[in-house]
Amino acid sequence: MEEHKDRLIDTLIRGRDSAHKLQNFLHLKLNVDGSVLVKDLLTEIVGSFSGGLSMLNSSDSGDICWDPASPHVGLASPVDLSPEVRAGKKPALAVKERRGCYKRRKTVDSRVEIRATIEDGFAWRKYGQKEILNSTFPRCYYRCTHKHFHGCKAAKQVQKLEDDSNMYHITYFGRHTCPNPNTLAHHELVLDFKDSKKHNLFSNNPSTIRNIQSDPSVKQEADSKAQSTDVSDIISSANDDHSSQSIKWDEVFSADLGSFHEGSSLLRFDLEDSCASTRSHDYLNEFFNNGDLLGDILLSGEFS
DNA sequence: TCAATTTGACCTGT
DNA sequence: ACAGGTCAAATTGA
């Protein structure tokens, strides 16, 4: 049953992420032709997956309940507010009513790790700290920063170990249903071009790229062959121009890559932001899914 | 100004 | 009744 649920969650995550990618891919075109309906539809699809995942995660306790962190849930409606509350006072009972009830998470679907650092690549928001009986160090409570945006139910508890090892006992609950920041934060792309031909696949990609570097040996080779419109020129001008160290994908990919190298060459892109990284990833995915070009470019980096 | 953290109160499970 | 998990107002910091 638990395995069944895991597979269902994985399937939902894949579906949602695919919808996200489609949404990102269509973003530019939507702006161009104003296909708002498609955009709304995609937003709804992504929302449906996220909502489903949230319900699945919250159903660990046996019932699908409301999200206690939701800004409006659990609050008395304006009509229900007492005069004291409306006046800004805080009567003792109002607090009780406002907080309502919440379910404690169960230890099922939890995993324990002993680590030297509490950093794990995800963005956590601390929501509580508690002194624990017979423990020197307090226990800290964290939930995913993207809880509200993505309905991510992941949470963790961190407590420093009693011994002098400076290690932390970390208990994780639930799983992240938000996009993995490890992927988003990976701002560097390394492209290995092999027998690349001139193409304009990325001509619509709006991502900007900074600090582009090429493999030194290849750059030298490229310099000797460089033509006025090839990639090395674009890279050089981007790196030389300190006032605007960014170029566009289309500038790179519409250049004559063939003159840049023969055999193999490397391009390293330090992307300006995680958003650009995500979009680049999406476009490169499309690139690799194109059978004609498959194998032309070897991509390295943390992309799934 | 806004987001993150702190911290005391509230709430639940045992 | 108590320990510990969660909430949310107050505080802090960028």
GROMACS .gro file of C-alpha atoms (C1' of nucleotides) in nm:
model
  332
    1MET     CA    1   0.000   0.000   0.000
    2GLU     CA    2   0.280   0.235   0.099
    3GLU     CA    3   0.474   0.138  -0.210
    4HIS     CA    4   0.163   0.202  -0.417
    5LYS     CA    5   0.137   0.549  -0.271
    6ASP     CA    6   0.504   0.620  -0.336
    7ARG     CA    7   0.460   0.532  -0.701
    8LEU     CA    8   0.150   0.748  -0.721
    9ILE     CA    9   0.336   1.042  -0.570
   10ASP     CA   10   0.629   0.992  -0.806
   11THR     CA   11   0.391   0.984  -1.100
   12LEU     CA   12   0.219   1.301  -0.984
   13ILE     CA   13   0.553   1.474  -0.934
   14ARG     CA   14   0.662   1.380  -1.286
   15GLY     CA   15   0.333   1.503  -1.426
   16ARG     CA   16   0.353   1.830  -1.243
   17ASP     CA   17   0.715   1.889  -1.338
   18SER     CA   18   0.636   1.815  -1.701
   19ALA     CA   19   0.351   2.064  -1.687
   20HIS     CA   20   0.592   2.313  -1.534
   21LYS     CA   21   0.836   2.259  -1.819
   22LEU     CA   22   0.562   2.297  -2.073
   23GLN     CA   23   0.451   2.612  -1.899
   24ASN     CA   24   0.804   2.754  -1.910
   25PHE     CA   25   0.847   2.651  -2.271
   26LEU     CA   26   0.526   2.818  -2.377
   27HIS     CA   27   0.593   3.128  -2.173
   28LEU     CA   28   0.741   3.335  -2.454
   29LYS     CA   29   0.491   3.228  -2.715
   30LEU     CA   30   0.209   3.304  -2.480
   31ASN     CA   31   0.336   3.656  -2.445
   32VAL     CA   32   0.359   3.688  -2.819
   33ASP     CA   33   0.019   3.568  -2.931
   34GLY     CA   34  -0.166   3.625  -2.606
   35SER     CA   35  -0.298   3.272  -2.568
   36VAL     CA   36  -0.412   3.340  -2.216
   37LEU     CA   37  -0.646   3.043  -2.210
   38VAL     CA   38  -0.356   2.802  -2.262
   39LYS     CA   39  -0.161   2.977  -1.990
   40ASP     CA   40  -0.453   2.953  -1.751
   41LEU     CA   41  -0.499   2.590  -1.840
   42LEU     CA   42  -0.136   2.515  -1.763
   43THR     CA   43  -0.158   2.700  -1.436
   44GLU     CA   44  -0.457   2.489  -1.347
   45ILE     CA   45  -0.276   2.168  -1.442
   46VAL     CA   46   0.025   2.256  -1.229
   47GLY     CA   47  -0.206   2.357  -0.947
   48SER     CA   48  -0.395   2.031  -0.971
   49PHE     CA   49  -0.080   1.825  -0.941
   50SER     CA   50   0.049   2.034  -0.651
   51GLY     CA   51  -0.286   2.017  -0.476
   52GLY     CA   52  -0.309   1.643  -0.526
   53LEU     CA   53   0.037   1.594  -0.385
   54SER     CA   54  -0.048   1.810  -0.087
   55MET     CA   55  -0.360   1.608  -0.019
   56LEU     CA   56  -0.166   1.285  -0.051
   57ASN     CA   57   0.100   1.403   0.191
   58SER     CA   58  -0.152   1.532   0.440
   59SER     CA   59  -0.349   1.210   0.420
   60ASP     CA   60  -0.065   1.034   0.603
   61SER     CA   61  -0.264   1.083   0.918
   62GLY     CA   62  -0.555   0.900   0.768
   63ASP     CA   63  -0.771   1.188   0.658
   64ILE     CA   64  -0.734   1.468   0.413
   65CYS     CA   65  -0.742   1.784   0.616
   66TRP     CA   66  -0.702   2.151   0.564
   67ASP     CA   67  -0.368   2.317   0.555
   68PRO     CA   68  -0.314   2.482   0.891
   69ALA     CA   69  -0.065   2.720   0.739
   70SER     CA   70  -0.314   2.851   0.490
   71PRO     CA   71  -0.358   3.220   0.554
   72HIS     CA   72  -0.735   3.206   0.578
   73VAL     CA   73  -0.808   2.864   0.715
   74GLY     CA   74  -0.866   2.852   1.085
   75LEU     CA   75  -0.928   3.223   1.113
   76ALA     CA   76  -1.264   3.343   1.218
   77SER     CA   77  -1.447   3.510   0.935
   78PRO     CA   78  -1.494   3.885   0.963
   79VAL     CA   79  -1.859   3.836   1.054
   80ASP     CA   80  -1.763   3.600   1.333
   81LEU     CA   81  -1.513   3.832   1.491
   82SER     CA   82  -1.592   3.953   1.837
   83PRO     CA   83  -1.587   4.327   1.910
   84GLU     CA   84  -1.259   4.281   2.095
   85VAL     CA   85  -1.097   4.118   1.796
   86ARG     CA   86  -1.232   4.382   1.562
   87ALA     CA   87  -1.093   4.645   1.794
   88GLY     CA   88  -0.751   4.489   1.768
   89LYS     CA   89  -0.752   4.341   2.116
   90LYS     CA   90  -0.660   3.983   2.177
   91PRO     CA   91  -0.893   3.810   2.420
   92ALA     CA   92  -0.768   3.478   2.553
   93LEU     CA   93  -1.043   3.279   2.384
   94ALA     CA   94  -0.985   3.437   2.044
   95VAL     CA   95  -0.638   3.286   2.030
   96LYS     CA   96  -0.776   2.945   2.106
   97GLU     CA   97  -1.040   2.979   1.835
   98ARG     CA   98  -0.795   3.115   1.586
   99ARG     CA   99  -0.556   2.830   1.623
  100GLY     CA  100  -0.822   2.566   1.585
  101CYS     CA  101  -0.691   2.214   1.577
  102TYR     CA  102  -0.398   2.063   1.398
  103LYS     CA  103  -0.278   1.712   1.346
  104ARG     CA  104   0.063   1.613   1.470
  105ARG     CA  105   0.265   1.445   1.205
  106LYS     CA  106   0.326   1.077   1.249
  107THR     CA  107   0.669   0.923   1.242
  108VAL     CA  108   0.576   0.703   0.948
  109ASP     CA  109   0.726   0.828   0.624
  110SER     CA  110   1.011   0.976   0.822
  111ARG     CA  111   1.382   0.910   0.793
  112VAL     CA  112   1.670   0.991   1.021
  113GLU     CA  113   2.011   1.118   0.923
  114ILE     CA  114   2.316   1.199   1.132
  115ARG     CA  115   2.505   1.477   0.963
  116ALA     CA  116   2.773   1.730   1.040
  117THR     CA  117   2.568   2.008   0.889
  118ILE     CA  118   2.200   2.086   0.870
  119GLU     CA  119   2.241   2.213   0.514
  120ASP     CA  120   2.096   1.977   0.258
  121GLY     CA  121   2.037   2.197  -0.043
  122PHE     CA  122   1.671   2.260   0.024
  123ALA     CA  123   1.526   2.585   0.147
  124TRP     CA  124   1.385   2.543   0.498
  125ARG     CA  125   1.198   2.783   0.716
  126LYS     CA  126   1.228   2.748   1.090
  127TYR     CA  127   0.892   2.757   1.264
  128GLY     CA  128   0.974   2.648   1.613
  129GLN     CA  129   1.227   2.547   1.871
  130LYS     CA  130   1.172   2.341   2.180
  131GLU     CA  131   1.372   2.246   2.485
  132ILE     CA  132   1.366   1.869   2.509
  133LEU     CA  133   1.367   1.689   2.838
  134ASN     CA  134   1.710   1.551   2.936
  135SER     CA  135   1.866   1.709   2.629
  136THR     CA  136   2.131   1.978   2.636
  137PHE     CA  137   2.038   2.115   2.299
  138PRO     CA  138   1.696   2.230   2.182
  139ARG     CA  139   1.512   2.067   1.894
  140CYS     CA  140   1.448   2.294   1.599
  141TYR     CA  141   1.152   2.255   1.368
  142TYR     CA  142   1.169   2.339   1.000
  143ARG     CA  143   0.925   2.323   0.712
  144CYS     CA  144   0.984   2.374   0.343
  145THR     CA  145   1.008   2.740   0.245
  146HIS     CA  146   0.788   2.665  -0.058
  147LYS     CA  147   0.506   2.525   0.151
  148HIS     CA  148   0.267   2.793   0.036
  149PHE     CA  149   0.381   2.824  -0.325
  150HIS     CA  150   0.398   2.456  -0.407
  151GLY     CA  151   0.205   2.301  -0.124
  152CYS     CA  152   0.524   2.121  -0.028
  153LYS     CA  153   0.474   1.929   0.293
  154ALA     CA  154   0.835   1.841   0.361
  155ALA     CA  155   0.952   1.914   0.715
  156LYS     CA  156   1.245   1.828   0.933
  157GLN     CA  157   1.350   1.834   1.295
  158VAL     CA  158   1.706   1.908   1.387
  159GLN     CA  159   1.874   1.841   1.719
  160LYS     CA  160   2.240   1.856   1.799
  161LEU     CA  161   2.378   1.531   1.937
  162GLU     CA  162   2.469   1.514   2.302
  163ASP     CA  163   2.824   1.399   2.237
  164ASP     CA  164   3.102   1.634   2.129
  165SER     CA  165   3.091   1.521   1.770
  166ASN     CA  166   2.916   1.839   1.653
  167MET     CA  167   2.683   1.618   1.455
  168TYR     CA  168   2.313   1.676   1.409
  169HIS     CA  169   2.030   1.431   1.439
  170ILE     CA  170   1.797   1.523   1.155
  171THR     CA  171   1.455   1.369   1.110
  172TYR     CA  172   1.286   1.432   0.775
  173PHE     CA  173   0.909   1.410   0.733
  174GLY     CA  174   0.727   1.384   0.403
  175ARG     CA  175   0.893   1.458   0.076
  176HIS     CA  176   0.953   1.768  -0.128
  177THR     CA  177   0.687   1.826  -0.387
  178CYS     CA  178   0.845   2.154  -0.487
  179PRO     CA  179   1.106   2.178  -0.764
  180ASN     CA  180   1.446   2.068  -0.640
  181PRO     CA  181   1.656   2.379  -0.571
  182ASN     CA  182   1.968   2.174  -0.635
  183THR     CA  183   1.868   2.173  -0.997
  184LEU     CA  184   1.754   2.533  -0.994
  185ALA     CA  185   2.065   2.655  -0.818
  186HIS     CA  186   2.300   2.485  -1.056
  187HIS     CA  187   2.388   2.786  -1.266
  188GLU     CA  188   2.658   2.627  -1.474
  189LEU     CA  189   2.607   2.449  -1.800
  190VAL     CA  190   2.887   2.271  -1.976
  191LEU     CA  191   2.827   2.192  -2.338
  192ASP     CA  192   3.051   1.965  -2.534
  193PHE     CA  193   2.994   2.029  -2.900
  194LYS     CA  194   3.072   1.748  -3.138
  195ASP     CA  195   3.023   1.799  -3.508
  196SER     CA  196   2.771   2.067  -3.440
  197LYS     CA  197   2.608   2.239  -3.731
  198LYS     CA  198   2.460   2.576  -3.757
  199HIS     CA  199   2.117   2.576  -3.609
  200ASN     CA  200   1.864   2.812  -3.458
  201LEU     CA  201   1.686   2.582  -3.221
  202PHE     CA  202   1.723   2.827  -2.937
  203SER     CA  203   1.635   3.137  -3.124
  204ASN     CA  204   1.341   3.205  -2.895
  205ASN     CA  205   1.517   3.138  -2.570
  206PRO     CA  206   1.511   3.456  -2.365
  207SER     CA  207   1.763   3.339  -2.107
  208THR     CA  208   2.064   3.556  -2.060
  209ILE     CA  209   2.402   3.405  -1.992
  210ARG     CA  210   2.691   3.550  -1.801
  211ASN     CA  211   3.057   3.473  -1.767
  212ILE     CA  212   3.078   3.238  -2.055
  213GLN     CA  213   3.408   3.060  -2.073
  214SER     CA  214   3.543   2.816  -2.316
  215ASP     CA  215   3.797   2.547  -2.264
  216PRO     CA  216   4.131   2.734  -2.298
  217SER     CA  217   4.280   2.497  -2.549
  218VAL     CA  218   3.968   2.502  -2.756
  219LYS     CA  219   3.943   2.876  -2.730
  220GLN     CA  220   4.292   2.906  -2.870
  221GLU     CA  221   4.201   2.679  -3.154
  222ALA     CA  222   3.884   2.873  -3.209
  223ASP     CA  223   4.064   3.205  -3.211
  224SER     CA  224   4.276   3.099  -3.500
  225LYS     CA  225   3.969   3.008  -3.701
  226ALA     CA  226   3.724   3.258  -3.571
  227GLN     CA  227   3.490   3.427  -3.811
  228SER     CA  228   3.306   3.744  -3.741
  229THR     CA  229   2.984   3.572  -3.638
  230ASP     CA  230   3.103   3.266  -3.458
  231VAL     CA  231   3.057   3.171  -3.094
  232SER     CA  232   3.405   3.268  -2.984
  233ASP     CA  233   3.343   3.625  -3.095
  234ILE     CA  234   3.023   3.637  -2.901
  235ILE     CA  235   3.193   3.489  -2.598
  236SER     CA  236   3.486   3.728  -2.624
  237SER     CA  237   3.267   4.031  -2.660
  238ALA     CA  238   3.049   3.917  -2.373
  239ASN     CA  239   3.349   3.869  -2.148
  240ASP     CA  240   3.521   4.188  -2.258
  241ASP     CA  241   3.220   4.409  -2.221
  242HIS     CA  242   3.214   4.471  -1.847
  243SER     CA  243   2.921   4.703  -1.868
  244SER     CA  244   2.698   4.429  -1.996
  245GLN     CA  245   2.833   4.084  -1.938
  246SER     CA  246   2.538   3.902  -2.073
  247ILE     CA  247   2.442   3.759  -2.403
  248LYS     CA  248   2.141   3.582  -2.536
  249TRP     CA  249   2.094   3.218  -2.612
  250ASP     CA  250   1.998   3.301  -2.965
  251GLU     CA  251   2.326   3.487  -3.010
  252VAL     CA  252   2.514   3.175  -2.913
  253PHE     CA  253   2.312   2.920  -3.097
  254SER     CA  254   2.259   3.116  -3.413
  255ALA     CA  255   2.635   3.152  -3.445
  256ASP     CA  256   2.838   2.926  -3.664
  257LEU     CA  257   2.939   2.659  -3.418
  258GLY     CA  258   3.118   2.471  -3.690
  259SER     CA  259   3.387   2.734  -3.712
  260PHE     CA  260   3.433   2.728  -3.339
  261HIS     CA  261   3.581   2.384  -3.331
  262GLU     CA  262   3.647   2.071  -3.514
  263GLY     CA  263   3.602   1.749  -3.324
  264SER     CA  264   3.524   1.850  -2.971
  265SER     CA  265   3.496   2.173  -2.784
  266LEU     CA  266   3.362   2.284  -2.453
  267LEU     CA  267   3.147   2.577  -2.365
  268ARG     CA  268   3.088   2.662  -2.005
  269PHE     CA  269   2.791   2.882  -1.918
  270ASP     CA  270   2.753   3.046  -1.581
  271LEU     CA  271   2.391   3.136  -1.584
  272GLU     CA  272   2.275   3.464  -1.445
  273ASP     CA  273   2.002   3.320  -1.230
  274SER     CA  274   1.828   2.998  -1.141
  275CYS     CA  275   1.533   3.090  -1.358
  276ALA     CA  276   1.760   3.110  -1.658
  277SER     CA  277   1.904   2.777  -1.555
  278THR     CA  278   1.561   2.620  -1.550
  279ARG     CA  279   1.465   2.761  -1.886
  280SER     CA  280   1.795   2.659  -2.036
  281HIS     CA  281   1.742   2.314  -1.902
  282ASP     CA  282   1.400   2.299  -2.064
  283TYR     CA  283   1.532   2.412  -2.398
  284LEU     CA  284   1.822   2.171  -2.383
  285ASN     CA  285   1.582   1.892  -2.301
  286GLU     CA  286   1.393   1.978  -2.615
  287PHE     CA  287   1.720   1.986  -2.798
  288PHE     CA  288   1.811   1.635  -2.692
  289ASN     CA  289   1.468   1.506  -2.771
  290ASN     CA  290   1.523   1.605  -3.130
  291GLY     CA  291   1.637   1.282  -3.295
  292ASP     CA  292   1.834   1.454  -3.569
  293LEU     CA  293   2.054   1.633  -3.325
  294LEU     CA  294   2.076   1.371  -3.057
  295GLY     CA  295   2.438   1.301  -2.987
  296ASP     CA  296   2.564   1.619  -3.141
  297ILE     CA  297   2.601   1.784  -2.808
  298LEU     CA  298   2.704   1.630  -2.484
  299LEU     CA  299   2.564   1.807  -2.185
  300SER     CA  300   2.714   1.783  -1.842
  301GLY     CA  301   2.587   1.921  -1.517
  302GLU     CA  302   2.313   1.832  -1.276
  303PHE     CA  303   2.013   1.800  -1.495
  304SER     CA  304   1.751   1.536  -1.474
  305DT     C1'  305   0.935   4.703   0.355
  306DC     C1'  306   0.930   4.238   0.370
  307DA     C1'  307   1.090   3.787   0.474
  308DA     C1'  308   1.303   3.501   0.823
  309DT     C1'  309   1.368   3.398   1.299
  310DT     C1'  310   1.249   3.397   1.784
  311DT     C1'  311   0.972   3.275   2.148
  312DG     C1'  312   0.580   3.217   2.453
  313DA     C1'  313   0.128   3.028   2.424
  314DC     C1'  314  -0.166   2.688   2.259
  315DC     C1'  315  -0.281   2.218   2.138
  316DT     C1'  316  -0.244   1.702   2.099
  317DG     C1'  317  -0.109   1.239   2.210
  318DT     C1'  318   0.025   0.936   2.567
  319DA     C1'  319  -0.048   1.589   3.374
  320DC     C1'  320   0.320   1.630   3.094
  321DA     C1'  321   0.627   1.632   2.687
  322DG     C1'  322   0.668   1.785   2.267
  323DG     C1'  323   0.472   1.968   1.810
  324DT     C1'  324   0.272   2.385   1.608
  325DC     C1'  325   0.106   2.853   1.577
  326DA     C1'  326   0.156   3.332   1.526
  327DA     C1'  327   0.282   3.793   1.725
  328DA     C1'  328   0.695   4.025   1.802
  329DT     C1'  329   1.147   4.100   1.673
  330DT     C1'  330   1.538   4.117   1.370
  331DG     C1'  331   1.798   4.188   0.965
  332DA     C1'  332   1.879   4.267   0.481
   0.00000   0.00000   0.00000
